[in-house]
Amino acid sequence: MRVLLLRHPPVALAWKGRCYGRSDMGWSREGWAMARRIVRDLPVVDAVVHSGALRTRRLATMLVQDMPVVEDPRWLERDFGRWEGRRWDAIWRESGAEMDGMMTDPDTYRPGGGETGRELADRVAAAWDALPVHATVLVVAHGGPIATLRALRAGQPLTRAVDFIPPCGEIVPLQRYCQ
C-alpha cells in the first residue's frame, strides 16, 4: 500500500510567526494557489484521510472525486496548550531556552502545558495503523505529525523529528505493508 503524506498549504498571513498547532485557520493567497496546483498535479489516489482541521479538510474536499474520505483527528497538529495563537517571539521571551524541550525531551516536555512528543508519536502511530486499506491513500496533515511519523519509520529518536518536517504542500511517499 502506498501512502502519500501531504502537508497542508501555507496558512493565512495573520498567523505568520505564531504558534498554531491546534488553532484552526484558513490559507494565505499563496496557500490557495498551492492548493490549486496540488489538485491539478496530484497522482491518482484511492482514498483521502485528513485531520479535520480547516487547513486539511478544505484541501481534502477539493481533491475528492467519488472516493472514500476519512476524517481522523489523530492526524491533527500537536497541542501546544496555552502557547496556541501566541507569537513565537513572545513565547521565547517568556520561556527562553525551555522551549527547546520539544526537541531535547520529547517524552516528558509539554510545550505550553500541551502534548508531549511521545503522546504525539503514539497517536500518529495509531493513525498510521488505522489507515484504510487501498492501493494509494493520501493523508492531508500537518508538519508535526508527518515529521514524527517519518522519524519513527526511519528508526530515529523523537529528538530528530524536527529533521523530518516537510515544507507546506510537499508530498512524502511511504510504503505501508498490510496483512
PDB file of C-alpha atoms in Angstrom:
ATOM      1  CA  MET A   1       0.000   0.000   0.000  1.00  0.00           C
ATOM      2  CA  ARG A   2       1.328   3.408  -0.943  1.00  0.00           C
ATOM      3  CA  VAL A   3       0.699   6.313   1.436  1.00  0.00           C
ATOM      4  CA  LEU A   4       1.185   9.916   0.368  1.00  0.00           C
ATOM      5  CA  LEU A   5       1.613  12.280   3.307  1.00  0.00           C
ATOM      6  CA  LEU A   6       0.756  15.842   2.272  1.00  0.00           C
ATOM      7  CA  ARG A   7       1.396  18.836   4.474  1.00  0.00           C
ATOM      8  CA  HIS A   8      -1.343  21.461   4.143  1.00  0.00           C
ATOM      9  CA  PRO A   9      -0.734  24.708   2.175  1.00  0.00           C
ATOM     10  CA  PRO A  10       0.559  27.858   3.940  1.00  0.00           C
ATOM     11  CA  VAL A  11      -1.834  29.418   6.440  1.00  0.00           C
ATOM     12  CA  ALA A  12      -3.263  32.943   6.485  1.00  0.00           C
ATOM     13  CA  LEU A  13      -0.591  35.623   6.859  1.00  0.00           C
ATOM     14  CA  ALA A  14      -2.075  36.815  10.166  1.00  0.00           C
ATOM     15  CA  TRP A  15      -0.691  33.571  11.656  1.00  0.00           C
ATOM     16  CA  LYS A  16       2.870  34.068  10.401  1.00  0.00           C
ATOM     17  CA  GLY A  17       5.257  33.885  13.364  1.00  0.00           C
ATOM     18  CA  ARG A  18       2.572  32.402  15.616  1.00  0.00           C
ATOM     19  CA  CYS A  19       2.194  29.047  17.284  1.00  0.00           C
ATOM     20  CA  TYR A  20      -0.830  27.455  15.626  1.00  0.00           C
ATOM     21  CA  GLY A  21      -0.810  23.742  16.401  1.00  0.00           C
ATOM     22  CA  ARG A  22      -4.489  23.040  17.101  1.00  0.00           C
ATOM     23  CA  SER A  23      -5.692  26.525  16.193  1.00  0.00           C
ATOM     24  CA  ASP A  24      -7.907  26.457  13.128  1.00  0.00           C
ATOM     25  CA  MET A  25      -7.443  28.935  10.309  1.00  0.00           C
ATOM     26  CA  GLY A  26      -7.579  29.172   6.540  1.00  0.00           C
ATOM     27  CA  TRP A  27      -4.861  29.571   3.933  1.00  0.00           C
ATOM     28  CA  SER A  28      -2.983  32.567   2.636  1.00  0.00           C
ATOM     29  CA  ARG A  29      -3.294  33.616  -1.019  1.00  0.00           C
ATOM     30  CA  GLU A  30      -0.135  31.603  -1.619  1.00  0.00           C
ATOM     31  CA  GLY A  31      -1.863  28.677   0.079  1.00  0.00           C
ATOM     32  CA  TRP A  32      -4.869  28.904  -2.231  1.00  0.00           C
ATOM     33  CA  ALA A  33      -2.604  28.974  -5.296  1.00  0.00           C
ATOM     34  CA  MET A  34      -0.656  25.999  -3.948  1.00  0.00           C
ATOM     35  CA  ALA A  35      -3.880  24.073  -3.298  1.00  0.00           C
ATOM     36  CA  ARG A  36      -4.973  24.568  -6.907  1.00  0.00           C
ATOM     37  CA  ARG A  37      -1.561  23.272  -8.121  1.00  0.00           C
ATOM     38  CA  ILE A  38      -1.801  20.260  -5.798  1.00  0.00           C
ATOM     39  CA  VAL A  39      -5.281  19.407  -7.090  1.00  0.00           C
ATOM     40  CA  ARG A  40      -4.061  19.709 -10.690  1.00  0.00           C
ATOM     41  CA  ASP A  41      -0.843  17.694 -10.210  1.00  0.00           C
ATOM     42  CA  LEU A  42      -1.778  15.070  -7.616  1.00  0.00           C
ATOM     43  CA  PRO A  43      -1.345  11.488  -8.793  1.00  0.00           C
ATOM     44  CA  VAL A  44      -4.380   9.200  -8.674  1.00  0.00           C
ATOM     45  CA  VAL A  45      -5.323   8.130  -5.145  1.00  0.00           C
ATOM     46  CA  ASP A  46      -7.940   5.672  -3.903  1.00  0.00           C
ATOM     47  CA  ALA A  47      -8.781   7.240  -0.539  1.00  0.00           C
ATOM     48  CA  VAL A  48      -8.205  10.502   1.313  1.00  0.00           C
ATOM     49  CA  VAL A  49      -7.678  10.944   5.056  1.00  0.00           C
ATOM     50  CA  HIS A  50      -7.431  14.364   6.722  1.00  0.00           C
ATOM     51  CA  SER A  51      -7.064  15.687  10.255  1.00  0.00           C
ATOM     52  CA  GLY A  52     -10.345  17.578  10.374  1.00  0.00           C
ATOM     53  CA  ALA A  53      -8.702  20.995  10.691  1.00  0.00           C
ATOM     54  CA  LEU A  54      -9.923  23.575   8.165  1.00  0.00           C
ATOM     55  CA  ARG A  55      -6.498  23.741   6.509  1.00  0.00           C
ATOM     56  CA  THR A  56      -6.582  19.985   5.752  1.00  0.00           C
ATOM     57  CA  ARG A  57     -10.323  19.414   5.326  1.00  0.00           C
ATOM     58  CA  ARG A  58     -10.577  22.130   2.686  1.00  0.00           C
ATOM     59  CA  LEU A  59      -7.879  20.512   0.540  1.00  0.00           C
ATOM     60  CA  ALA A  60      -9.335  17.023   1.029  1.00  0.00           C
ATOM     61  CA  THR A  61     -12.720  18.185  -0.244  1.00  0.00           C
ATOM     62  CA  MET A  62     -11.102  19.851  -3.257  1.00  0.00           C
ATOM     63  CA  LEU A  63      -9.471  16.515  -4.130  1.00  0.00           C
ATOM     64  CA  VAL A  64     -12.414  14.169  -3.637  1.00  0.00           C
ATOM     65  CA  GLN A  65     -13.970  12.606  -6.701  1.00  0.00           C
ATOM     66  CA  ASP A  66     -16.035   9.532  -5.866  1.00  0.00           C
ATOM     67  CA  MET A  67     -13.611   8.120  -3.328  1.00  0.00           C
ATOM     68  CA  PRO A  68     -13.675   7.451   0.395  1.00  0.00           C
ATOM     69  CA  VAL A  69     -12.781  10.399   2.639  1.00  0.00           C
ATOM     70  CA  VAL A  70     -11.984   9.828   6.300  1.00  0.00           C
ATOM     71  CA  GLU A  71     -11.587  12.492   8.984  1.00  0.00           C
ATOM     72  CA  ASP A  72      -9.162  11.263  11.639  1.00  0.00           C
ATOM     73  CA  PRO A  73      -8.240  13.776  14.378  1.00  0.00           C
ATOM     74  CA  ARG A  74      -5.197  11.673  15.293  1.00  0.00           C
ATOM     75  CA  TRP A  75      -3.521  13.429  12.329  1.00  0.00           C
ATOM     76  CA  LEU A  76      -4.050  16.872  13.948  1.00  0.00           C
ATOM     77  CA  GLU A  77      -1.046  19.055  14.706  1.00  0.00           C
ATOM     78  CA  ARG A  78       0.483  18.973  18.154  1.00  0.00           C
ATOM     79  CA  ASP A  79      -1.476  20.546  21.003  1.00  0.00           C
ATOM     80  CA  PHE A  80       0.591  23.495  22.264  1.00  0.00           C
ATOM     81  CA  GLY A  81      -1.719  24.297  25.184  1.00  0.00           C
ATOM     82  CA  ARG A  82      -1.522  27.912  26.337  1.00  0.00           C
ATOM     83  CA  TRP A  83       1.005  28.714  23.570  1.00  0.00           C
ATOM     84  CA  GLU A  84      -1.726  28.384  20.928  1.00  0.00           C
ATOM     85  CA  GLY A  85      -2.153  31.551  18.903  1.00  0.00           C
ATOM     86  CA  ARG A  86       0.719  33.375  20.607  1.00  0.00           C
ATOM     87  CA  ARG A  87       3.730  34.785  18.775  1.00  0.00           C
ATOM     88  CA  TRP A  88       6.822  32.579  18.943  1.00  0.00           C
ATOM     89  CA  ASP A  89       8.991  35.547  19.950  1.00  0.00           C
ATOM     90  CA  ALA A  90       6.671  36.244  22.922  1.00  0.00           C
ATOM     91  CA  ILE A  91       6.846  32.590  23.950  1.00  0.00           C
ATOM     92  CA  TRP A  92      10.642  32.753  23.718  1.00  0.00           C
ATOM     93  CA  ARG A  93      10.779  35.910  25.863  1.00  0.00           C
ATOM     94  CA  GLU A  94       8.615  34.201  28.473  1.00  0.00           C
ATOM     95  CA  SER A  95      10.193  30.742  28.496  1.00  0.00           C
ATOM     96  CA  GLY A  96      13.623  31.165  26.898  1.00  0.00           C
ATOM     97  CA  ALA A  97      15.537  28.013  26.109  1.00  0.00           C
ATOM     98  CA  GLU A  98      12.907  25.986  27.980  1.00  0.00           C
ATOM     99  CA  MET A  99      11.044  25.653  24.689  1.00  0.00           C
ATOM    100  CA  ASP A 100      13.977  23.583  23.385  1.00  0.00           C
ATOM    101  CA  GLY A 101      12.478  20.770  25.459  1.00  0.00           C
ATOM    102  CA  MET A 102      10.268  19.999  22.458  1.00  0.00           C
ATOM    103  CA  MET A 103      13.382  18.604  20.772  1.00  0.00           C
ATOM    104  CA  THR A 104      15.590  17.625  23.710  1.00  0.00           C
ATOM    105  CA  ASP A 105      12.974  15.976  25.963  1.00  0.00           C
ATOM    106  CA  PRO A 106      10.106  14.804  23.748  1.00  0.00           C
ATOM    107  CA  ASP A 107       8.992  12.122  26.213  1.00  0.00           C
ATOM    108  CA  THR A 108       8.058  14.459  29.053  1.00  0.00           C
ATOM    109  CA  TYR A 109       8.191  18.119  27.939  1.00  0.00           C
ATOM    110  CA  ARG A 110       4.745  19.701  27.446  1.00  0.00           C
ATOM    111  CA  PRO A 111       5.039  22.898  25.378  1.00  0.00           C
ATOM    112  CA  GLY A 112       2.586  25.375  26.850  1.00  0.00           C
ATOM    113  CA  GLY A 113       1.222  22.572  29.009  1.00  0.00           C
ATOM    114  CA  GLY A 114       0.041  20.780  25.859  1.00  0.00           C
ATOM    115  CA  GLU A 115       1.049  17.477  24.343  1.00  0.00           C
ATOM    116  CA  THR A 116       4.407  15.721  24.711  1.00  0.00           C
ATOM    117  CA  GLY A 117       6.284  14.480  21.664  1.00  0.00           C
ATOM    118  CA  ARG A 118       5.687  10.925  22.913  1.00  0.00           C
ATOM    119  CA  GLU A 119       1.913  11.492  23.044  1.00  0.00           C
ATOM    120  CA  LEU A 120       2.035  12.905  19.520  1.00  0.00           C
ATOM    121  CA  ALA A 121       4.063   9.889  18.359  1.00  0.00           C
ATOM    122  CA  ASP A 122       1.664   7.411  19.951  1.00  0.00           C
ATOM    123  CA  ARG A 123      -1.439   8.926  18.363  1.00  0.00           C
ATOM    124  CA  VAL A 124       0.188   9.294  14.934  1.00  0.00           C
ATOM    125  CA  ALA A 125       1.390   5.675  15.051  1.00  0.00           C
ATOM    126  CA  ALA A 126      -2.191   4.629  15.866  1.00  0.00           C
ATOM    127  CA  ALA A 127      -3.498   6.761  12.969  1.00  0.00           C
ATOM    128  CA  TRP A 128      -0.959   5.117  10.635  1.00  0.00           C
ATOM    129  CA  ASP A 129      -2.091   1.657  11.740  1.00  0.00           C
ATOM    130  CA  ALA A 130      -5.747   2.618  11.181  1.00  0.00           C
ATOM    131  CA  LEU A 131      -5.365   3.886   7.611  1.00  0.00           C
ATOM    132  CA  PRO A 132      -7.902   2.403   5.200  1.00  0.00           C
ATOM    133  CA  VAL A 133      -6.533  -0.402   3.059  1.00  0.00           C
ATOM    134  CA  HIS A 134      -6.390   0.878  -0.518  1.00  0.00           C
ATOM    135  CA  ALA A 135      -3.668   0.847  -3.156  1.00  0.00           C
ATOM    136  CA  THR A 136      -2.871   4.549  -2.649  1.00  0.00           C
ATOM    137  CA  VAL A 137      -4.024   6.618   0.321  1.00  0.00           C
ATOM    138  CA  LEU A 138      -3.484  10.355   0.615  1.00  0.00           C
ATOM    139  CA  VAL A 139      -3.169  11.767   4.142  1.00  0.00           C
ATOM    140  CA  VAL A 140      -3.591  15.555   4.326  1.00  0.00           C
ATOM    141  CA  ALA A 141      -1.990  16.510   7.631  1.00  0.00           C
ATOM    142  CA  HIS A 142       0.431  18.844   9.408  1.00  0.00           C
ATOM    143  CA  GLY A 143       4.180  19.235   9.767  1.00  0.00           C
ATOM    144  CA  GLY A 144       4.455  17.810  13.289  1.00  0.00           C
ATOM    145  CA  PRO A 145       2.571  14.547  12.741  1.00  0.00           C
ATOM    146  CA  ILE A 146       4.255  13.948   9.371  1.00  0.00           C
ATOM    147  CA  ALA A 147       7.732  14.618  10.807  1.00  0.00           C
ATOM    148  CA  THR A 148       7.056  12.427  13.827  1.00  0.00           C
ATOM    149  CA  LEU A 149       5.830   9.526  11.706  1.00  0.00           C
ATOM    150  CA  ARG A 150       8.806   9.852   9.355  1.00  0.00           C
ATOM    151  CA  ALA A 151      11.226   9.779  12.294  1.00  0.00           C
ATOM    152  CA  LEU A 152       9.511   6.703  13.735  1.00  0.00           C
ATOM    153  CA  ARG A 153       9.521   4.900  10.375  1.00  0.00           C
ATOM    154  CA  ALA A 154      13.201   5.768   9.865  1.00  0.00           C
ATOM    155  CA  GLY A 155      14.063   4.307  13.276  1.00  0.00           C
ATOM    156  CA  GLN A 156      15.203   7.705  14.512  1.00  0.00           C
ATOM    157  CA  PRO A 157      14.646   9.032  18.031  1.00  0.00           C
ATOM    158  CA  LEU A 158      11.916  11.632  18.542  1.00  0.00           C
ATOM    159  CA  THR A 159      14.663  14.178  19.239  1.00  0.00           C
ATOM    160  CA  ARG A 160      15.346  14.039  15.476  1.00  0.00           C
ATOM    161  CA  ALA A 161      11.726  14.546  14.335  1.00  0.00           C
ATOM    162  CA  VAL A 162      12.435  18.204  13.560  1.00  0.00           C
ATOM    163  CA  ASP A 163      14.760  16.998  10.772  1.00  0.00           C
ATOM    164  CA  PHE A 164      11.785  15.392   9.014  1.00  0.00           C
ATOM    165  CA  ILE A 165       9.388  18.382   8.803  1.00  0.00           C
ATOM    166  CA  PRO A 166       8.324  18.824   5.165  1.00  0.00           C
ATOM    167  CA  PRO A 167       7.560  22.231   3.681  1.00  0.00           C
ATOM    168  CA  CYS A 168       3.938  23.199   3.147  1.00  0.00           C
ATOM    169  CA  GLY A 169       2.463  21.462   0.110  1.00  0.00           C
ATOM    170  CA  GLU A 170       5.116  18.747  -0.063  1.00  0.00           C
ATOM    171  CA  ILE A 171       4.052  15.150  -0.655  1.00  0.00           C
ATOM    172  CA  VAL A 172       6.045  12.493   1.198  1.00  0.00           C
ATOM    173  CA  PRO A 173       5.525   8.969  -0.207  1.00  0.00           C
ATOM    174  CA  LEU A 174       5.773   5.985   2.168  1.00  0.00           C
ATOM    175  CA  GLN A 175       5.080   2.280   1.838  1.00  0.00           C
ATOM    176  CA  ARG A 176       2.810   0.502   4.290  1.00  0.00           C
ATOM    177  CA  TYR A 177       2.632  -3.247   4.333  1.00  0.00           C
ATOM    178  CA  CYS A 178      -0.740  -4.690   5.339  1.00  0.00           C
ATOM    179  CA  GLN A 179      -1.648  -8.255   6.149  1.00  0.00           C
TER     180      GLN A 179
END
